CSV table of C-alpha atoms in Angstrom, one decimal:
chain,number,residue,atom,x,y,z
A,1,UNK,CA,-128.7,53.1,-78.0
A,2,UNK,CA,-129.9,56.0,-79.6
A,3,UNK,CA,-129.7,55.5,-84.0
A,4,UNK,CA,-127.7,58.6,-85.6
A,5,UNK,CA,-129.8,60.1,-88.5
A,6,UNK,CA,-128.1,60.5,-91.9
A,7,UNK,CA,-128.7,64.3,-92.2
A,8,UNK,CA,-126.0,64.5,-95.4
A,9,UNK,CA,-125.9,63.3,-98.0
A,10,UNK,CA,-123.5,63.3,-101.1
A,11,UNK,CA,-124.6,61.7,-104.1
A,12,UNK,CA,-122.5,60.3,-107.3
A,13,UNK,CA,-120.8,64.5,-107.2
A,14,UNK,CA,-118.1,65.3,-109.8
A,15,UNK,CA,-116.2,68.2,-109.9
A,16,UNK,CA,-113.7,69.9,-112.6
A,17,UNK,CA,-111.5,72.8,-111.8
A,18,UNK,CA,-110.1,74.5,-115.1
A,19,UNK,CA,-110.7,71.6,-117.3
A,20,UNK,CA,-109.3,69.3,-114.7
A,21,UNK,CA,-111.4,66.3,-113.1
A,22,UNK,CA,-111.4,67.6,-109.9
A,23,UNK,CA,-113.5,64.5,-107.5
A,24,UNK,CA,-115.1,61.5,-109.3
A,25,UNK,CA,-118.2,60.3,-108.2
A,26,UNK,CA,-117.8,61.0,-104.5
A,27,UNK,CA,-120.6,59.2,-102.6
A,28,UNK,CA,-121.2,58.9,-99.0
A,29,UNK,CA,-123.7,59.9,-96.0
A,30,UNK,CA,-123.1,61.5,-93.3
A,31,UNK,CA,-125.0,61.3,-89.6
A,32,UNK,CA,-125.5,63.7,-87.3
A,33,UNK,CA,-123.5,63.1,-83.4
A,34,UNK,CA,-120.2,61.5,-85.4
A,35,UNK,CA,-117.0,63.9,-86.6
A,36,UNK,CA,-116.3,62.7,-90.0
A,37,UNK,CA,-112.5,63.4,-91.0
A,38,UNK,CA,-111.4,63.6,-94.3
A,39,UNK,CA,-108.1,62.3,-95.1
A,40,UNK,CA,-105.9,61.9,-98.1
A,41,UNK,CA,-102.5,62.8,-99.9
A,42,UNK,CA,-101.7,66.3,-101.0
A,43,UNK,CA,-104.0,67.2,-104.7
A,44,UNK,CA,-106.7,64.5,-103.5
A,45,UNK,CA,-109.9,66.9,-104.0
A,46,UNK,CA,-109.9,67.2,-99.7
A,47,UNK,CA,-110.7,71.0,-100.0
A,48,UNK,CA,-112.7,70.6,-103.5
A,49,UNK,CA,-114.9,68.3,-101.2
A,50,UNK,CA,-115.7,70.7,-98.4
A,51,UNK,CA,-116.4,73.9,-101.0
A,52,UNK,CA,-118.5,71.3,-103.5
A,53,UNK,CA,-120.5,70.7,-100.3
A,54,UNK,CA,-121.4,73.8,-99.4
A,55,UNK,CA,-122.0,74.8,-103.1
A,56,UNK,CA,-119.1,76.8,-103.7
A,57,UNK,CA,-117.9,75.0,-106.3
A,58,UNK,CA,-120.2,73.4,-109.5
A,59,UNK,CA,-120.4,69.8,-109.8
A,60,UNK,CA,-120.2,68.7,-113.0
A,61,UNK,CA,-122.7,65.9,-112.0
A,62,UNK,CA,-124.5,64.9,-108.5
A,63,UNK,CA,-125.8,66.9,-105.4
A,64,UNK,CA,-125.1,67.5,-102.2
A,65,UNK,CA,-128.6,67.3,-100.0
A,66,UNK,CA,-129.1,68.3,-96.2
A,67,UNK,CA,-132.1,66.7,-94.6
A,68,UNK,CA,-132.8,65.3,-98.1
A,69,UNK,CA,-133.4,68.7,-100.1
A,70,UNK,CA,-130.9,69.8,-102.5
A,71,UNK,CA,-128.9,72.2,-101.0
A,72,UNK,CA,-129.2,73.9,-104.9
A,73,UNK,CA,-132.6,74.8,-104.0
A,74,UNK,CA,-131.6,76.9,-101.2
A,75,UNK,CA,-129.8,81.0,-101.6
A,76,UNK,CA,-126.8,82.1,-99.9
A,77,UNK,CA,-128.6,83.1,-96.4
A,78,UNK,CA,-130.2,80.0,-96.0
A,79,UNK,CA,-127.3,77.6,-96.7
A,80,UNK,CA,-125.7,79.9,-93.8
A,81,UNK,CA,-128.2,78.4,-91.6
A,82,UNK,CA,-127.8,74.9,-92.2
A,83,UNK,CA,-123.8,74.8,-92.7
A,84,UNK,CA,-120.8,76.9,-90.7
A,85,UNK,CA,-117.6,77.0,-92.7
A,86,UNK,CA,-113.7,77.1,-91.3
A,87,UNK,CA,-111.9,78.1,-94.8
A,88,UNK,CA,-107.8,77.2,-94.3
A,89,UNK,CA,-105.8,80.1,-94.0
A,90,UNK,CA,-108.4,82.7,-94.2
A,91,UNK,CA,-108.4,85.7,-91.9
A,92,UNK,CA,-110.6,88.5,-91.5
A,93,UNK,CA,-110.3,92.7,-92.1
A,94,UNK,CA,-107.7,93.3,-89.9
A,95,UNK,CA,-109.8,96.4,-88.3
A,96,UNK,CA,-112.3,93.9,-86.5
A,97,UNK,CA,-111.9,92.8,-83.4
A,98,UNK,CA,-111.9,89.3,-82.1
A,99,UNK,CA,-116.0,90.3,-80.2
A,100,UNK,CA,-117.0,92.1,-84.1
A,101,UNK,CA,-115.2,89.1,-85.5
A,102,UNK,CA,-117.2,86.5,-84.1
A,103,UNK,CA,-121.0,88.1,-84.2
A,104,UNK,CA,-120.3,88.2,-87.5
A,105,UNK,CA,-121.3,84.8,-87.3
A,106,UNK,CA,-124.8,85.2,-86.7
A,107,UNK,CA,-125.1,87.3,-90.2
A,108,UNK,CA,-127.4,84.3,-91.6
A,109,UNK,CA,-130.0,85.7,-88.3
A,110,UNK,CA,-130.2,88.9,-88.6
A,111,UNK,CA,-133.8,90.7,-90.4
A,112,UNK,CA,-133.1,93.0,-93.5
A,113,UNK,CA,-132.6,95.9,-91.7
A,114,UNK,CA,-131.2,94.8,-88.3
A,115,UNK,CA,-128.3,95.1,-86.8
A,116,UNK,CA,-126.7,92.3,-84.0
A,117,UNK,CA,-129.1,92.0,-80.7
A,118,UNK,CA,-128.0,91.3,-77.8
A,119,UNK,CA,-128.5,88.0,-78.1
A,120,UNK,CA,-126.2,87.5,-80.5
A,121,UNK,CA,-123.6,89.2,-78.7
A,122,UNK,CA,-123.9,87.0,-75.6
A,123,UNK,CA,-123.8,84.1,-78.3
A,124,UNK,CA,-120.5,85.1,-79.5
A,125,UNK,CA,-119.0,85.6,-75.7
A,126,UNK,CA,-120.0,82.0,-75.3
A,127,UNK,CA,-118.2,80.8,-78.3
A,128,UNK,CA,-115.4,83.3,-77.3
A,129,UNK,CA,-115.0,81.2,-73.8
A,130,UNK,CA,-115.9,77.4,-75.9
A,131,UNK,CA,-112.6,78.5,-77.7
A,132,UNK,CA,-110.5,79.3,-74.9
A,133,UNK,CA,-110.2,83.1,-75.8
A,134,UNK,CA,-111.3,84.9,-73.1
A,135,UNK,CA,-109.5,88.4,-72.4
A,136,UNK,CA,-109.5,88.4,-76.3
A,137,UNK,CA,-112.6,90.1,-77.3
A,138,UNK,CA,-111.2,93.9,-77.6
A,139,UNK,CA,-108.4,92.5,-78.8
A,140,UNK,CA,-107.8,93.5,-83.4
A,141,UNK,CA,-107.6,90.6,-85.2
A,142,UNK,CA,-104.3,91.6,-86.9
A,143,UNK,CA,-102.6,91.6,-84.2
A,144,UNK,CA,-103.1,87.6,-83.4
A,145,UNK,CA,-101.1,84.7,-84.0
A,146,UNK,CA,-101.6,82.7,-86.8
A,147,UNK,CA,-102.7,79.6,-84.1
A,148,UNK,CA,-104.7,82.9,-81.9
A,149,UNK,CA,-106.6,83.6,-85.6
A,150,UNK,CA,-107.7,80.1,-87.0
A,151,UNK,CA,-108.4,80.1,-82.9
A,152,UNK,CA,-111.2,83.2,-83.7
A,153,UNK,CA,-112.2,82.1,-86.8
A,154,UNK,CA,-113.5,78.4,-85.3
A,155,UNK,CA,-115.3,80.5,-82.7
A,156,UNK,CA,-117.0,82.2,-85.5
A,157,UNK,CA,-118.3,79.0,-87.1
A,158,UNK,CA,-119.5,77.5,-83.4
A,159,UNK,CA,-121.6,81.2,-83.1
A,160,UNK,CA,-123.2,80.5,-86.2
A,161,UNK,CA,-124.8,77.9,-84.1
A,162,UNK,CA,-125.5,75.5,-87.6
A,163,UNK,CA,-126.4,71.6,-87.3
A,164,UNK,CA,-123.2,71.2,-90.0
A,165,UNK,CA,-119.7,72.7,-89.2
A,166,UNK,CA,-117.5,72.2,-92.2
A,167,UNK,CA,-113.5,72.5,-91.3
A,168,UNK,CA,-110.5,72.8,-93.1
A,169,UNK,CA,-107.0,72.0,-91.7
A,170,UNK,CA,-108.4,74.0,-88.7
A,171,UNK,CA,-105.4,72.8,-86.7
A,172,UNK,CA,-102.6,73.3,-89.1
A,173,UNK,CA,-101.4,76.6,-87.5
A,174,UNK,CA,-101.6,75.6,-84.0
A,175,UNK,CA,-99.3,73.9,-81.3
A,176,UNK,CA,-100.1,70.7,-80.0
A,177,UNK,CA,-101.9,72.0,-77.2
A,178,UNK,CA,-104.1,74.2,-78.7
A,179,UNK,CA,-104.3,71.9,-81.4
A,180,UNK,CA,-105.7,69.5,-78.9
A,181,UNK,CA,-108.2,71.7,-77.1
A,182,UNK,CA,-109.8,72.4,-80.9
A,183,UNK,CA,-110.0,68.9,-81.5
A,184,UNK,CA,-112.3,68.9,-78.0
A,185,UNK,CA,-114.4,71.4,-79.0
A,186,UNK,CA,-115.2,69.5,-82.7
A,187,UNK,CA,-116.1,65.9,-80.2
A,188,UNK,CA,-118.1,67.9,-77.9
A,189,UNK,CA,-120.1,69.2,-81.4
A,190,UNK,CA,-120.8,66.0,-82.2
A,191,UNK,CA,-121.8,65.3,-78.8
A,192,UNK,CA,-124.5,68.1,-78.8
A,193,UNK,CA,-125.6,66.4,-82.3
A,194,UNK,CA,-123.9,68.8,-84.4
A,195,UNK,CA,-122.3,67.0,-87.9
A,196,UNK,CA,-118.6,68.4,-87.9
A,197,UNK,CA,-116.8,67.6,-91.3
A,198,UNK,CA,-113.0,67.9,-91.0
A,199,UNK,CA,-110.7,68.0,-93.8
A,200,UNK,CA,-106.9,67.0,-92.1
A,201,UNK,CA,-103.1,66.7,-93.3
A,202,UNK,CA,-102.4,65.1,-89.6
A,203,UNK,CA,-103.5,61.2,-89.3
A,204,UNK,CA,-103.0,60.8,-86.0
A,205,UNK,CA,-105.2,63.9,-84.9
A,206,UNK,CA,-107.7,63.2,-87.4
A,207,UNK,CA,-107.3,59.8,-86.2
A,208,UNK,CA,-107.7,59.7,-82.5
A,209,UNK,CA,-110.8,62.9,-83.0
A,210,UNK,CA,-112.7,61.0,-85.3
A,211,UNK,CA,-115.3,58.7,-85.5
A,212,UNK,CA,-115.9,57.7,-89.0
A,213,UNK,CA,-112.3,58.9,-91.7
A,214,UNK,CA,-113.3,59.8,-95.6
A,215,UNK,CA,-110.5,58.3,-97.0
A,216,UNK,CA,-109.5,60.4,-100.8
A,217,UNK,CA,-106.9,59.4,-103.5
A,218,UNK,CA,-106.8,60.5,-107.0
A,219,UNK,CA,-110.4,62.6,-106.6
A,220,UNK,CA,-112.1,58.9,-105.9
A,221,UNK,CA,-113.2,57.6,-102.2
A,222,UNK,CA,-110.2,55.5,-101.5
A,223,UNK,CA,-112.3,53.9,-98.2
A,224,UNK,CA,-115.3,54.4,-95.7
A,225,UNK,CA,-114.6,53.1,-92.8
A,226,UNK,CA,-114.7,53.6,-88.8
A,227,UNK,CA,-111.5,55.5,-88.0
A,228,UNK,CA,-110.6,52.8,-85.4
A,229,UNK,CA,-110.6,50.4,-88.2
A,230,UNK,CA,-107.0,51.9,-89.4
A,231,UNK,CA,-105.0,49.7,-89.9
A,232,UNK,CA,-101.3,49.6,-91.9
A,233,UNK,CA,-102.5,48.7,-95.4
A,234,UNK,CA,-105.3,51.0,-95.5
A,235,UNK,CA,-102.6,54.3,-94.8
A,236,UNK,CA,-100.0,52.5,-97.1
A,237,UNK,CA,-102.2,52.0,-99.9
A,238,UNK,CA,-103.7,55.7,-99.2
A,239,UNK,CA,-100.5,57.7,-99.2
A,240,UNK,CA,-97.7,55.0,-100.8
A,241,UNK,CA,-95.4,54.8,-98.0
A,242,UNK,CA,-95.4,52.1,-94.9
A,243,UNK,CA,-96.7,52.8,-91.7
A,244,UNK,CA,-96.5,51.2,-88.6
A,245,UNK,CA,-99.6,51.4,-86.3
A,246,UNK,CA,-99.8,51.1,-82.4
A,247,UNK,CA,-102.5,51.4,-79.9
A,248,UNK,CA,-101.8,53.0,-76.2
A,249,UNK,CA,-102.7,51.5,-72.8
A,250,UNK,CA,-105.8,54.3,-73.2
A,251,UNK,CA,-106.9,53.3,-76.5
A,252,UNK,CA,-105.4,56.3,-78.5
A,253,UNK,CA,-104.2,54.7,-81.7
A,254,UNK,CA,-100.3,56.0,-82.9
A,255,UNK,CA,-99.8,55.9,-87.1
A,256,UNK,CA,-96.2,55.9,-87.6
A,257,UNK,CA,-94.5,56.6,-91.4
A,258,UNK,CA,-91.7,54.5,-92.1
A,259,UNK,CA,-89.1,57.0,-93.9
A,260,UNK,CA,-89.5,57.5,-97.8
A,261,UNK,CA,-91.7,59.7,-100.6
A,262,UNK,CA,-94.9,58.7,-100.8
A,263,UNK,CA,-96.2,57.9,-104.6
A,264,UNK,CA,-97.7,61.1,-106.6
A,265,UNK,CA,-101.3,61.1,-106.2
A,266,UNK,CA,-102.0,61.7,-109.6
């Protein structure tokens, strides 16, 4: 059995935003070939953690390293060869077509004065095909639905062809069918040896698409467990409400929350 190698290390990372401590001494390693999902209540720091990994948030302490090298030593273009990023609710310039938007994912590979080459457009078209957007190449992004726009942004991340892909709520605006299709793409990325790290609110989607869960609460790591080991007590402690866990004959996990308001995440 092939051993998965730790490629990303987050070591004792703390982050302040406007004088408020959002993340506190976060540490974990992540391995190529696994889907890592970040789960936790609203305001627990999921998006901030993704931004800290990318170097978009100044850390108070700690470091993030890729293959043993501190990412703060890399310039923006070098980081873009390591990390692709799909943020929440971010649409590209409305005047660009789908193909033009997706090929922008190839910008880290451009020379100082170079334009996009045939290879870049071929890779972009392949990413469009893989995300189910064939036939949309010439459509202007502003004319698409929110779910279609999110899928375009995922295609752009695929075209970037990086070892680590960070996705912040990638299925939040998608209907169930499209969300499952995106989850399948993410799992295929891991199977190809890449490292997708996904922030999610959808507990069931996270449980069924990921290999491992980083659970955040109060800006700290509440748990770091294989997704298959989730239980009702862990979810109750994380969200402050009761849960029922069911496992189907096909191996899927269903987490069903009971009525009530979760405790405020402080």
